[in-house]
Coordinates of C-alpha atoms in Angstrom, one line a residue:
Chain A
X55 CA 101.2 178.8 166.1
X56 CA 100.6 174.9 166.1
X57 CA 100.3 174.5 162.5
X58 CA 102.2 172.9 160.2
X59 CA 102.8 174.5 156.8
X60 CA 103.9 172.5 153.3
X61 CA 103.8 173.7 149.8
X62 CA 101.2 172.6 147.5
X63 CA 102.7 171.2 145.1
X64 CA 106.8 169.9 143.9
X65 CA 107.5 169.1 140.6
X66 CA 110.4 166.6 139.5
X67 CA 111.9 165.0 136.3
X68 CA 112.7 161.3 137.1
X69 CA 116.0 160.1 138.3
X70 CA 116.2 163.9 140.0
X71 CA 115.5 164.5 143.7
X72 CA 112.4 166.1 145.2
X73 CA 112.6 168.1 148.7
X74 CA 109.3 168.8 150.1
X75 CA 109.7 170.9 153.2
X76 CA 107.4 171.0 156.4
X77 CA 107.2 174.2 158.7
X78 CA 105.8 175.2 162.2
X79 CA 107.0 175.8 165.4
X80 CA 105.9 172.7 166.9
X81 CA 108.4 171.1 164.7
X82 CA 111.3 172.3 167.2
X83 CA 109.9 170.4 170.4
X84 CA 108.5 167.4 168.2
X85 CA 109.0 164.8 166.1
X86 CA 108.0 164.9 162.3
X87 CA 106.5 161.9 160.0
X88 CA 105.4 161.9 156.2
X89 CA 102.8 159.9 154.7
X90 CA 102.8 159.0 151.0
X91 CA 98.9 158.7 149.8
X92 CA 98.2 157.4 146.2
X93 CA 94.8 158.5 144.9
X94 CA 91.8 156.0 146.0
X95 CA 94.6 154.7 149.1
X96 CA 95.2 155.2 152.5
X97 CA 98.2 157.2 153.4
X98 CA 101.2 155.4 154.1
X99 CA 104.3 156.0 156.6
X100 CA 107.4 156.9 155.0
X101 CA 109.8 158.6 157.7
X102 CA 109.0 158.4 161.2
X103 CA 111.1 160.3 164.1
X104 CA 112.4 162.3 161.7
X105 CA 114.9 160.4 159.8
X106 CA 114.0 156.6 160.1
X107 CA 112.3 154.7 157.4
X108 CA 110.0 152.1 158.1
X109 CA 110.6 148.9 156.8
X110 CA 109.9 147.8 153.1
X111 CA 110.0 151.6 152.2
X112 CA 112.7 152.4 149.5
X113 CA 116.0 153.4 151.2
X114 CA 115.5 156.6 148.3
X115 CA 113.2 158.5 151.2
X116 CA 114.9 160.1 153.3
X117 CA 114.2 162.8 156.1
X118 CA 116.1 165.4 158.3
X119 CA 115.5 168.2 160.6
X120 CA 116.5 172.2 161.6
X121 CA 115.3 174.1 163.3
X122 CA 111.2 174.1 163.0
X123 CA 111.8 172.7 159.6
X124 CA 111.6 169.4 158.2
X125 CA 112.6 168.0 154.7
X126 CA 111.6 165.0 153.0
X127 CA 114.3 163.6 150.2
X128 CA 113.2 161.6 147.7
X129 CA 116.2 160.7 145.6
X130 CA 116.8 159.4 142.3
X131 CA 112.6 159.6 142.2
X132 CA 110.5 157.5 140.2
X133 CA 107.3 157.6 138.5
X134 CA 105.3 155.6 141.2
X135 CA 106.9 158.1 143.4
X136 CA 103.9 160.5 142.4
X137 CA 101.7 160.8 145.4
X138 CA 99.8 163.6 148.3
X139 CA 102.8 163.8 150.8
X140 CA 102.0 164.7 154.6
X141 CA 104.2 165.9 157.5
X142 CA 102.1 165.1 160.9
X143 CA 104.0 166.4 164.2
X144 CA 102.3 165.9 167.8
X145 CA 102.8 165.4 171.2
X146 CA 100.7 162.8 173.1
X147 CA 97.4 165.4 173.7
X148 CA 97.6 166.6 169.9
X149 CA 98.5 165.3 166.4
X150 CA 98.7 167.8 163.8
X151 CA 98.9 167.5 160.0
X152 CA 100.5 169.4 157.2
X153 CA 98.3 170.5 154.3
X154 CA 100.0 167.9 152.1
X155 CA 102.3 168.6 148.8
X156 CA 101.8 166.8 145.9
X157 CA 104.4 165.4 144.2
X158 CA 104.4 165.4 140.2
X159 CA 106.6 163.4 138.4
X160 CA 106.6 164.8 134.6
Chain B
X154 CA 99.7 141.5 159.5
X155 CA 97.0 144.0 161.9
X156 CA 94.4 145.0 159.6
X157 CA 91.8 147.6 160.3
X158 CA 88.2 147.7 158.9
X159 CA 85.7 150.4 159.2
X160 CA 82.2 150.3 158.5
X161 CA 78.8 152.8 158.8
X162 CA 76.3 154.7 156.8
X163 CA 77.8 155.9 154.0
X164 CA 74.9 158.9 154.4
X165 CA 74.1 160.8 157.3
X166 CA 71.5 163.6 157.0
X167 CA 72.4 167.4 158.2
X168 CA 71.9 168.0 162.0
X169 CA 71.9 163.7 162.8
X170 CA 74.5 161.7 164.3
X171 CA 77.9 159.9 162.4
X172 CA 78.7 156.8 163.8
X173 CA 81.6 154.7 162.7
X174 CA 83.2 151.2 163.9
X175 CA 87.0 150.7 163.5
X176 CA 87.3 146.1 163.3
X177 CA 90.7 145.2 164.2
X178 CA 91.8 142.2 163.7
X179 CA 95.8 140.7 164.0
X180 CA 96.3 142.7 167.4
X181 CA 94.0 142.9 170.7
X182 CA 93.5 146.6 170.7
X183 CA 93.8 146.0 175.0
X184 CA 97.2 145.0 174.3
X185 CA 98.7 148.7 173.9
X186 CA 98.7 151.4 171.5
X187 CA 96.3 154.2 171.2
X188 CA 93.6 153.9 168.1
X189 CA 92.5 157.4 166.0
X190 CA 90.2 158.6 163.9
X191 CA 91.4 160.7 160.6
X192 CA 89.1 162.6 158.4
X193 CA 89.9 163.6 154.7
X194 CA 87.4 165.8 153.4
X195 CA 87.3 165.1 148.7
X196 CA 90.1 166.9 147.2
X197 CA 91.9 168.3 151.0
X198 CA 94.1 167.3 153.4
X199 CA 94.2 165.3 156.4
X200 CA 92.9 166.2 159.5
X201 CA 93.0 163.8 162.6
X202 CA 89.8 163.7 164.8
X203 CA 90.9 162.1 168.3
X204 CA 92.1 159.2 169.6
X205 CA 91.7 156.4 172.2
X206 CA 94.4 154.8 174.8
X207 CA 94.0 151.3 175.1
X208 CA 93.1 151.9 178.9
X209 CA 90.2 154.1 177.6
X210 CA 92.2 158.0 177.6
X211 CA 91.0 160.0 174.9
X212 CA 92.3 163.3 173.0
X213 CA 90.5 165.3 170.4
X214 CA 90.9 167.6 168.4
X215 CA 90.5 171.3 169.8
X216 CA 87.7 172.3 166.8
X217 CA 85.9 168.8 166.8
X218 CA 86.2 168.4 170.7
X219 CA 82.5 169.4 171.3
X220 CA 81.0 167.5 169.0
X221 CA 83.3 164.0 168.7
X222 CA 83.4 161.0 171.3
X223 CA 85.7 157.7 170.8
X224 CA 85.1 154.8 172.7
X225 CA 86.3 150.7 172.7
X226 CA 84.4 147.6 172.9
X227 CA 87.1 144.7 174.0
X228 CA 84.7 142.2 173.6
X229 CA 84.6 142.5 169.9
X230 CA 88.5 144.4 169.5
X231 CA 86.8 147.0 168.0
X232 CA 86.7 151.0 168.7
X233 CA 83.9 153.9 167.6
X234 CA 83.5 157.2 166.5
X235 CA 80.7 159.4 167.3
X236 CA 80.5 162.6 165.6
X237 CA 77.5 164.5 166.1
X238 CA 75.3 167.5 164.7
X239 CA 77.4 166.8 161.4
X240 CA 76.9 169.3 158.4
X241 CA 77.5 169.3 155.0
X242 CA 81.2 170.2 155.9
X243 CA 81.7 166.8 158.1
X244 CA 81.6 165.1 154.3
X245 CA 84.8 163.0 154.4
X246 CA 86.4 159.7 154.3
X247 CA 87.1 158.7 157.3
X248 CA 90.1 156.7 158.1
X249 CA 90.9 154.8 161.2
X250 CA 94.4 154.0 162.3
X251 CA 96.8 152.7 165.1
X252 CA 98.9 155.0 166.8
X253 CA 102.0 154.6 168.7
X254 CA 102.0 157.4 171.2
X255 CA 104.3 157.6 173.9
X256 CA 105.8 160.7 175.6
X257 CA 110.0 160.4 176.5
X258 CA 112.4 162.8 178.2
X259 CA 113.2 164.4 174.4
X260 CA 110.3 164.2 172.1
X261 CA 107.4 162.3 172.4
X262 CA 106.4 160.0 170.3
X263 CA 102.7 159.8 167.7
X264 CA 102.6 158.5 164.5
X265 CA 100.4 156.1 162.9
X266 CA 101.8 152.8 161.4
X267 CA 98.4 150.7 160.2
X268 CA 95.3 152.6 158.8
X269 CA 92.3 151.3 157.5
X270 CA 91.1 151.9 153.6
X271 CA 88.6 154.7 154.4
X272 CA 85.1 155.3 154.2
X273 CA 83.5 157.8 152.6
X274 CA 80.8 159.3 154.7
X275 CA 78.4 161.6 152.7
X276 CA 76.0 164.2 154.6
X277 CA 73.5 165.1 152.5
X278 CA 69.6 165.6 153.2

């Protein structure tokens, strides 16, 4: 099925890591992304292709791939690091998002 | 730095027509690059709408296909969204974005690298 499946909702201490996972089938033909989004803001790219990191975003994201799932690494997080994550996968006709995961940072 | 603005009603009545503007400025959306359209309905997820090629090529969304048109005005380097017969369900902020989108030999490519701040669009009688 083209849909891409995350869980709800991660939970961290700081200074740990978070892994938020991304699943679907059309993860094995196509590239993944995650988005960060802060309540009240626009999301913002964090991985893209994968495993690259745009510039200006903190070296402590991370991304990798198997299979049809992808994993977002967030290490050593930190309290701004609390955000609605998003996986998006597509091909040049579709673009598909995740439900989103929110991370919590207690 | 490209920056993207959108603007419309912020109200739409049940069974009318949703019309949006995405301004870009720092870039000539002619240049390349396609341009979408993202909807995030209060308290879900993101969904993307459609998007425009710069040469005019459009995609959509399978559910919204029927009901959604995107089109670009060069002369003001801006792009639309029409979204029509909207319900209480089309209530959303809508987002507009660039998007690199390219297909290669492995994967293709389609993410989005700029997006606008949103608008919340409200359909309400």
């Amino acid at each position: 099925s083209y849909e891409l499946t995350q869980p709800p909702s991660v939970s961290v201490s700081p200074g740990q890591t978070a892994k938020i996972t991304c699943s679907g089938d059309a993860l094995s033909k196509q590239n993944a992304y995650w988005y960060q989004q802060r309540p009240g803001q626009a999301p913002i790219l964090v991985i893209y292709q994968d495993n690259k990191r745009p510039s200006g975003i903190p070296e402590r994201f991370s991304g990798s791939s198997s299979g049809t799932t992808v994993t977002l690494t967030i290490s050593g997080v930190q309290a701004e690091d609390e955000a609605d994550y998003y996986c998006q996968s597509g091909d040049i006709t579709v673009t598909l998002f995740g439900g989103g995961t929110k991370l919590t940072v207690l | 730095q490209v920056q993207l603005q959108e603007s419309g009603p912020g109200l739409v009545k049940p069974s009318e027509t949703l019309s949006l503007t995405c301004a870009v400025s720092g870039y000539s959306i002619t240049n390349s690059y396609s341009w979408g359209w993202i909807r995030q309905p209060p308290g879900k997820g993101l969904e993307w709408i459609g998007s425009i090629y710069h040469t005019g090529g459009t995609s959509f969304n399978p559910s919204l296909k029927s009901r959604v048109a995107i089109s670009i005005d060069m002369s003001k380097n801006q792009f639309s969204l029409t979204l029509t017969s909207v319900t209480a369900a089309d209530t959303a902020v809508f987002y507009c974005a660039r998007q690199l989108r390219w297909t290669t030999v492995f994967k293709d490519v389609c993410y989005f690298d700029y997006w606008g701040q949103g608008l919340l669009v409200t359909v309400s009688s």
